[in-house]
mmCIF file of C-alpha atoms and ligand atoms in Angstrom:
data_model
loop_
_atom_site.group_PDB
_atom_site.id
_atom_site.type_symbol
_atom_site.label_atom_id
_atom_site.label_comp_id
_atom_site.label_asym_id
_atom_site.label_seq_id
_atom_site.Cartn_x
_atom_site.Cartn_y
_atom_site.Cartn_z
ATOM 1 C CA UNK A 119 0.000 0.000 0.000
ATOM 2 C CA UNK A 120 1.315 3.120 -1.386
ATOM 3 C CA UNK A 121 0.033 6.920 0.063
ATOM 4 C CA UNK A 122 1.267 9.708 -2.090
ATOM 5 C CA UNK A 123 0.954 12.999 -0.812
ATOM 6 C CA UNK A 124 2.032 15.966 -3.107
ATOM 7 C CA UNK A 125 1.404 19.920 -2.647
ATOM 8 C CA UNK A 126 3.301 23.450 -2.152
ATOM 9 C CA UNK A 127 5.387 24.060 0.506
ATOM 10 C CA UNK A 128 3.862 24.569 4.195
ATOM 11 C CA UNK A 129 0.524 23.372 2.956
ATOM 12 C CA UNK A 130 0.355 20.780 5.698
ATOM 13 C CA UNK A 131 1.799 18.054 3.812
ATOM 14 C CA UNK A 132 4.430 16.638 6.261
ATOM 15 C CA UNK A 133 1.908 16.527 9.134
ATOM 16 C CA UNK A 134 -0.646 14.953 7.527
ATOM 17 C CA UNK A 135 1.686 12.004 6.138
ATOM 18 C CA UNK A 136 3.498 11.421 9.394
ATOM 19 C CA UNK A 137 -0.145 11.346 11.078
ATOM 20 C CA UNK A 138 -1.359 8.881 8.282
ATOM 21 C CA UNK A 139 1.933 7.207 8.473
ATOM 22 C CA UNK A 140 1.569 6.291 12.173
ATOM 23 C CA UNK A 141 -2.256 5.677 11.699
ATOM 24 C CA UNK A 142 -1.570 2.990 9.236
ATOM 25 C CA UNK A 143 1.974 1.766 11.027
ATOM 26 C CA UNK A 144 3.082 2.378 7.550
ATOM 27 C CA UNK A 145 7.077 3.676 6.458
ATOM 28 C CA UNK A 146 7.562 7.481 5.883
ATOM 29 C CA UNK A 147 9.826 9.383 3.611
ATOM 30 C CA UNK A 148 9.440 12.819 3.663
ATOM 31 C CA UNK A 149 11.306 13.569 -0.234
ATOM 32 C CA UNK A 150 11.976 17.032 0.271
ATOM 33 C CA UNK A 151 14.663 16.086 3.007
ATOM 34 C CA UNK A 152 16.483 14.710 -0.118
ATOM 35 C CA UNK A 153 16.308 17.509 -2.436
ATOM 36 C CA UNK A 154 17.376 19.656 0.874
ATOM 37 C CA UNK A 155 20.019 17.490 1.846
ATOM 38 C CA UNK A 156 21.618 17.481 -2.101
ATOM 39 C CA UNK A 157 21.138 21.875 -1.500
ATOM 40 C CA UNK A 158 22.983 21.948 1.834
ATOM 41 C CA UNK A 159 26.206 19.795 0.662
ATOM 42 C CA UNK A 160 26.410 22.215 -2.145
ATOM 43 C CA UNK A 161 26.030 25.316 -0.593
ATOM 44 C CA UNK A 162 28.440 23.402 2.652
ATOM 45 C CA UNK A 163 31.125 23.053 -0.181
ATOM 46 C CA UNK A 164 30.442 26.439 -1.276
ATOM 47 C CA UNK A 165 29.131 26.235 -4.464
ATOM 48 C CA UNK A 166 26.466 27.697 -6.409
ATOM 49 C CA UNK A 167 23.280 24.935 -6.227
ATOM 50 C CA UNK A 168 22.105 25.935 -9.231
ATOM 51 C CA UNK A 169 25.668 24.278 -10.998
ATOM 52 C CA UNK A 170 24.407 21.343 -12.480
ATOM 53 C CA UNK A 171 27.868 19.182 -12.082
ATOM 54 C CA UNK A 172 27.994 20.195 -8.716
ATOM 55 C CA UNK A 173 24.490 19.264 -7.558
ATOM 56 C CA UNK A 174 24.746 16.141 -9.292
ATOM 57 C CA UNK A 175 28.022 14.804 -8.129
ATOM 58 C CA UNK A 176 26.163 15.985 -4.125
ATOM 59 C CA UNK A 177 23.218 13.392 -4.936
ATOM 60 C CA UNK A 178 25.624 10.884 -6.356
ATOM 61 C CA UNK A 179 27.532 10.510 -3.262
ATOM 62 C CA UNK A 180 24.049 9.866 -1.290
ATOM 63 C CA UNK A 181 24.759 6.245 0.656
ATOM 64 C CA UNK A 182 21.081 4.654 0.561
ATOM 65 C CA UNK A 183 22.434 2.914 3.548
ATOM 66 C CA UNK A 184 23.193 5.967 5.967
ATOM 67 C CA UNK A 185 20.042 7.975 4.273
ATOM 68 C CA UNK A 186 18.112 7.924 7.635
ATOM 69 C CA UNK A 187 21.039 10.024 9.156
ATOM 70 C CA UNK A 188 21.695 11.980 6.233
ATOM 71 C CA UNK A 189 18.072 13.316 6.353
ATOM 72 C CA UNK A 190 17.622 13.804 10.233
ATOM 73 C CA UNK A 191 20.108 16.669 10.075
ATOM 74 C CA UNK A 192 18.367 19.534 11.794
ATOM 75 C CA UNK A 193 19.904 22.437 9.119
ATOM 76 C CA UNK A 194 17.575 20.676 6.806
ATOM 77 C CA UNK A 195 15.203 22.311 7.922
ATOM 78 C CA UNK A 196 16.349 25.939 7.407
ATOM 79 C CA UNK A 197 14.892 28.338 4.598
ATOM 80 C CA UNK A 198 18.036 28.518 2.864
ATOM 81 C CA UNK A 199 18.308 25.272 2.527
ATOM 82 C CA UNK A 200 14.954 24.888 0.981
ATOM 83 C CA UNK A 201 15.651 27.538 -1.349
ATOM 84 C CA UNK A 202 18.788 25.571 -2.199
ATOM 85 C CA UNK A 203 16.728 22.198 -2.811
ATOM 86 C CA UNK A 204 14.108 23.942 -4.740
ATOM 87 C CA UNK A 205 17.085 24.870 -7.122
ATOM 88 C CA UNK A 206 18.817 22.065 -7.042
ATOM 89 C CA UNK A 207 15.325 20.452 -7.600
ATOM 90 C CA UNK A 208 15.175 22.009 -11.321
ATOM 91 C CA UNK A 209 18.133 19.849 -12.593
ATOM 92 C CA UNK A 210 17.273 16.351 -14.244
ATOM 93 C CA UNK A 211 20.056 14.919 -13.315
ATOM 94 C CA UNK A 212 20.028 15.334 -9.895
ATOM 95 C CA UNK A 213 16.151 14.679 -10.224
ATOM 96 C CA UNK A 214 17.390 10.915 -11.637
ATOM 97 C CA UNK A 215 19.157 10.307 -8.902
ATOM 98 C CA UNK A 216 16.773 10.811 -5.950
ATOM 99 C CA UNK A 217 14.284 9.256 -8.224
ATOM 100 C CA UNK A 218 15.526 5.875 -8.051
ATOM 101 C CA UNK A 219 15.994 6.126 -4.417
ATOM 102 C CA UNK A 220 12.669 6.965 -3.762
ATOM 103 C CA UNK A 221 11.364 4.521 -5.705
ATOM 104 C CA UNK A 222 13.474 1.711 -4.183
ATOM 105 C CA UNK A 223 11.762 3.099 -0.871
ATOM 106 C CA UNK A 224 8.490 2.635 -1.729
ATOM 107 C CA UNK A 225 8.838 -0.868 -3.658
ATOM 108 C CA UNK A 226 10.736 -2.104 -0.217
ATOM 109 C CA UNK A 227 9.555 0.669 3.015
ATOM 110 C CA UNK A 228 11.254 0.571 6.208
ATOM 111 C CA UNK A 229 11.328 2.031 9.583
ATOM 112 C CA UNK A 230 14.143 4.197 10.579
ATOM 113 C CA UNK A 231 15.494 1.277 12.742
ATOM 114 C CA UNK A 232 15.500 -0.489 9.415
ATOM 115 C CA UNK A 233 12.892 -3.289 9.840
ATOM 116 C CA UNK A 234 10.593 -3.677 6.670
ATOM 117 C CA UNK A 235 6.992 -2.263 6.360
ATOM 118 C CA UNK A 236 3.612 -3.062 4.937
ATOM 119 C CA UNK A 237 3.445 -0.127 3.489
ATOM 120 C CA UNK A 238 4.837 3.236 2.630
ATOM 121 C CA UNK A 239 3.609 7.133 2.645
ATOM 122 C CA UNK A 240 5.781 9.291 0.859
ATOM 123 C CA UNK A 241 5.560 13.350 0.355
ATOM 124 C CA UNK A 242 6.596 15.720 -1.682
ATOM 125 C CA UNK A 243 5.892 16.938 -5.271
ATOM 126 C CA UNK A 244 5.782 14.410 -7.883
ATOM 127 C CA UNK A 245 5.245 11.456 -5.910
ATOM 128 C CA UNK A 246 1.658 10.879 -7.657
ATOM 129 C CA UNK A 247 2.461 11.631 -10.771
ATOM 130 C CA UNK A 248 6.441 10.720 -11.582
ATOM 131 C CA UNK A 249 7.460 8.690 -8.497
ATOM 132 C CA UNK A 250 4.624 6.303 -7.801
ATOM 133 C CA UNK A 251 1.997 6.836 -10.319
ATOM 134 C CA UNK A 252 0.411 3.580 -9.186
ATOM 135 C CA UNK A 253 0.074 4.507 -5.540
ATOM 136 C CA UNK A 254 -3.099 3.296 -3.684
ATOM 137 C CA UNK A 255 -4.224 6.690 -2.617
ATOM 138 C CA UNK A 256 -3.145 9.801 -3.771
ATOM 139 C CA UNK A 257 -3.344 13.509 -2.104
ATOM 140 C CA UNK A 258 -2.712 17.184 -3.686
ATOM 141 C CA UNK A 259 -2.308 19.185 -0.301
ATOM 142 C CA UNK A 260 -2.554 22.596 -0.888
ATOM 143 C CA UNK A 261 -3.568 26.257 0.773
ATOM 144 C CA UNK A 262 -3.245 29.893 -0.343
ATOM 145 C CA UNK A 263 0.190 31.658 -0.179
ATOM 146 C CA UNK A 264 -0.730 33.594 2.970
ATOM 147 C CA UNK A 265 -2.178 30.836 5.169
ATOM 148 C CA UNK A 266 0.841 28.921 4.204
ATOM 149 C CA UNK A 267 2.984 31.828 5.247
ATOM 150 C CA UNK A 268 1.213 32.758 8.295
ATOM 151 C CA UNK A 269 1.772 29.030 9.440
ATOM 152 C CA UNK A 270 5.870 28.943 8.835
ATOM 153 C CA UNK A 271 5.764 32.454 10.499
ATOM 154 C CA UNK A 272 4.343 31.222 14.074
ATOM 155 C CA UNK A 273 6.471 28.096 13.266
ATOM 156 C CA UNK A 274 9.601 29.820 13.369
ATOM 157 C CA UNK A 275 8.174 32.442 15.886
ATOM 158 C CA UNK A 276 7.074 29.537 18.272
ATOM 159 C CA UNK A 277 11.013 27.491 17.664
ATOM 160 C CA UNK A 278 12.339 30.945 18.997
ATOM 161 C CA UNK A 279 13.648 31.802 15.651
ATOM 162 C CA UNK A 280 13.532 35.196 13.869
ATOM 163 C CA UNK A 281 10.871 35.116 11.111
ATOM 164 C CA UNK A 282 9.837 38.307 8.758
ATOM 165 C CA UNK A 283 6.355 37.801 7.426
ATOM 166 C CA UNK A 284 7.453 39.368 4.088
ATOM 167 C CA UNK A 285 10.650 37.409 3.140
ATOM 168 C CA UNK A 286 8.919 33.987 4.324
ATOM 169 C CA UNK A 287 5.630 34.982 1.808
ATOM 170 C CA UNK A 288 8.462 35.853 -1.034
ATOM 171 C CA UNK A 289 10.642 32.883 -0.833
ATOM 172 C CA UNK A 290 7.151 30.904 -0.449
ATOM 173 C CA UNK A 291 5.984 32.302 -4.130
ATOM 174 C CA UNK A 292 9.569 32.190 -5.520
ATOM 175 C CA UNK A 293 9.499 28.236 -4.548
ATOM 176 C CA UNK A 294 5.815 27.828 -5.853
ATOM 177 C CA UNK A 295 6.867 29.552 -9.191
ATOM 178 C CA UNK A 296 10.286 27.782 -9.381
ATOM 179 C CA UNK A 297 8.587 24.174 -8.512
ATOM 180 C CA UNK A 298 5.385 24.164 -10.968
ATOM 181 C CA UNK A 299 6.819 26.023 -13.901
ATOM 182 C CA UNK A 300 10.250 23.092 -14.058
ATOM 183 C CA UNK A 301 9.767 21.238 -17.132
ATOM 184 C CA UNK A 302 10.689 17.908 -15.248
ATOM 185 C CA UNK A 303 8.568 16.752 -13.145
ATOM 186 C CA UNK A 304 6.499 19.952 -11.666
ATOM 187 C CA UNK A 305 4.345 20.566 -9.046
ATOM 188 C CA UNK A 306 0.309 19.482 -10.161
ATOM 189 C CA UNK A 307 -1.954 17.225 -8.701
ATOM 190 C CA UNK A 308 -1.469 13.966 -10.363
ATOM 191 C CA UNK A 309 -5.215 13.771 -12.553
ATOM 192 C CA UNK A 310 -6.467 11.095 -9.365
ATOM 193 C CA UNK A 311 -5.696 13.173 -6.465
ATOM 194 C CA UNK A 312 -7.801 14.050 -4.388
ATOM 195 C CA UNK A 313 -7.140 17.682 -3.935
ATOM 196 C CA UNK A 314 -7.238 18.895 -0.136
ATOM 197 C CA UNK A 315 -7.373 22.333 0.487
ATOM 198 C CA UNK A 316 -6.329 23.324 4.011
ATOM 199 C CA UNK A 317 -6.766 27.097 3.912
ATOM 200 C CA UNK A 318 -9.506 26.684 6.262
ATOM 201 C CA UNK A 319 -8.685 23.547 8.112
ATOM 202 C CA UNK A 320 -6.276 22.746 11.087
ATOM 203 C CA UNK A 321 -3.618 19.614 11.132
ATOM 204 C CA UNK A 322 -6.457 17.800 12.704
ATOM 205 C CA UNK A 323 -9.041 18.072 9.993
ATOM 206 C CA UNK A 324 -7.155 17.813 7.634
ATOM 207 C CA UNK A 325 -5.479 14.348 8.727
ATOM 208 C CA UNK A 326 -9.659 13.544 9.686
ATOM 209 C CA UNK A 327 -11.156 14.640 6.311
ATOM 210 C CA UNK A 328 -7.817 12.055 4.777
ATOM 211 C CA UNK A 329 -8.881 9.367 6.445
ATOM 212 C CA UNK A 330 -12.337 9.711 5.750
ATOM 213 C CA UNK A 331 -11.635 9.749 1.895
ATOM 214 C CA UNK A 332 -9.694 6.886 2.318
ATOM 215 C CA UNK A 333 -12.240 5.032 4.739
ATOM 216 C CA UNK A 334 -14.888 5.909 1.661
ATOM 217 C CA UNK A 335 -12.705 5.084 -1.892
ATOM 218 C CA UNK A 336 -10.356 2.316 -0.061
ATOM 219 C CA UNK A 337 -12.205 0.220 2.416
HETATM 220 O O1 C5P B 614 8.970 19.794 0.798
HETATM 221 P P1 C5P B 614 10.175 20.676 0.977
HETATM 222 O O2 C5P B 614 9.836 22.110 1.145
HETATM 223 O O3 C5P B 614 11.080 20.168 2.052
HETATM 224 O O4 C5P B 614 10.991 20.525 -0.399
HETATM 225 C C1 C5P B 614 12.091 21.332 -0.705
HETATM 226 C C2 C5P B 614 12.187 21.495 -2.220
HETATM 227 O O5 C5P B 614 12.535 20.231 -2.805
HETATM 228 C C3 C5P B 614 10.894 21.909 -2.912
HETATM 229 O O6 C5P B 614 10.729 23.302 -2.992
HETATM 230 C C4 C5P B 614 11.023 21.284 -4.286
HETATM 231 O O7 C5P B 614 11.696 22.144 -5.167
HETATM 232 C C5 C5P B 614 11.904 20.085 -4.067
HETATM 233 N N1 C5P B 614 11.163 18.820 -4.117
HETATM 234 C C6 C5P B 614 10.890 18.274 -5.361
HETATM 235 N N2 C5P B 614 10.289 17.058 -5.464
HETATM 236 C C7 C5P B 614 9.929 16.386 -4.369
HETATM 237 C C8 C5P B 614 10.154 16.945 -3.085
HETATM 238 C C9 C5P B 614 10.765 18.190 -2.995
HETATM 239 O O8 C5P B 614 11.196 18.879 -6.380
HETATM 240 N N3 C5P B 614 9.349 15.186 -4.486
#
């Protein structure tokens, strides 16, 4: 069992997944750690992530086998860095790479202690539509620029972290526009997603109103 969960960033995406992914005692991989782990060794060996040799020699040296400590680096997280992966993002080649990962994740899912799962729930952009286009279920997470904003604002507010309202809504429509205008691979809702808007909707309702769908179309 396959759950693909696509959208923009901050729309709720990685919530919703790790909630579905414990619901279900199901594997997660949350893609856009990859794509922000190939941007920080770049910009780490200071270099420019949009250099295509560069970025593609960082996701090249990725060992599948030390991936769950790769990706639990908390500088992932940053803004820069996801401006980084959303660059590094636009290059085929390094798209390739993590593509083959990701799909050897969800053909074989495990746990972070390694042990297999039943299943897998993966997020990010083009899971429904390049990565697993055969997934079980598949969700287009989305919610207007300024909700999304407003969210990553308190986030960083609440983590004790400076946060200007204005830069956070920029880079947020600077990552949209970079992500669904690539010509591999961009961000749409695959053409069976069911699209969830959570403008109006708390983590909670939105992880209720995705298990309802999937109570209804996948009993
Ligand atoms: O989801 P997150 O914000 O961590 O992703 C960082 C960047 O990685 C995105 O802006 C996007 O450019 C890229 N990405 C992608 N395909 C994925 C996941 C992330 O292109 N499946």
């Amino acid at each position: 069992m396959i759950i693909a969960i696509d959208g923009p960033a901050a729309a709720g995406k990685g919530t919703l997944a790790q909630n579905l992914a414990k619901h279900f005692k199901y594997a997660f991989l949350d893609t856009g750690r990859l794509y922000r782990a190939v941007g920080y060794a770049v910009l780490q060996a200071g270099k420019d992530p949009s250099d295509k040799t560069e970025a593609t020699k960082a996701a090249k040296a990725f060992d599948p086998k030390s991936i769950n400590q790769i990706l639990s680096n908390p500088a992932l997280r940053e803004e820069a860095t996801g401006n980084a992966a959303s660059k590094v993002a636009v290059i085929p080649s390094v798209r390739e790479v993590l593509l083959q990962l990701q799909r050897d994740f969800a053909e074989h899912p495990f746990f972070e202690d390694g042990t297999p799962a039943k299943g897998a729930v993966l997020d990010g952009r083009d899971i429904g539509t390049v990565v697993c286009p055969k997934a079980d279920v598949k969700f287009f997470v989305t919610a207007s620029a300024e909700v999304r904003t407003d969210r990553r604002f308190k986030e960083l507010k609440d983590a004790g972290k400076p946060a200007d309202y204005d830069v956070i809504l920029k880079d947020i429509k600077e990552r949209d526009e970079r992500d669904s205008k690539r010509a591999t691979a961009p961000l749409k809702p695959a053409e069976d997603a069911y699209v969830l808007d959570t403008s109006n909707m708390n983590a909670t309702q939105a992880y209720q109103a995705a298990l309802d769908f999937i109570a209804i179309n996948h009993a």
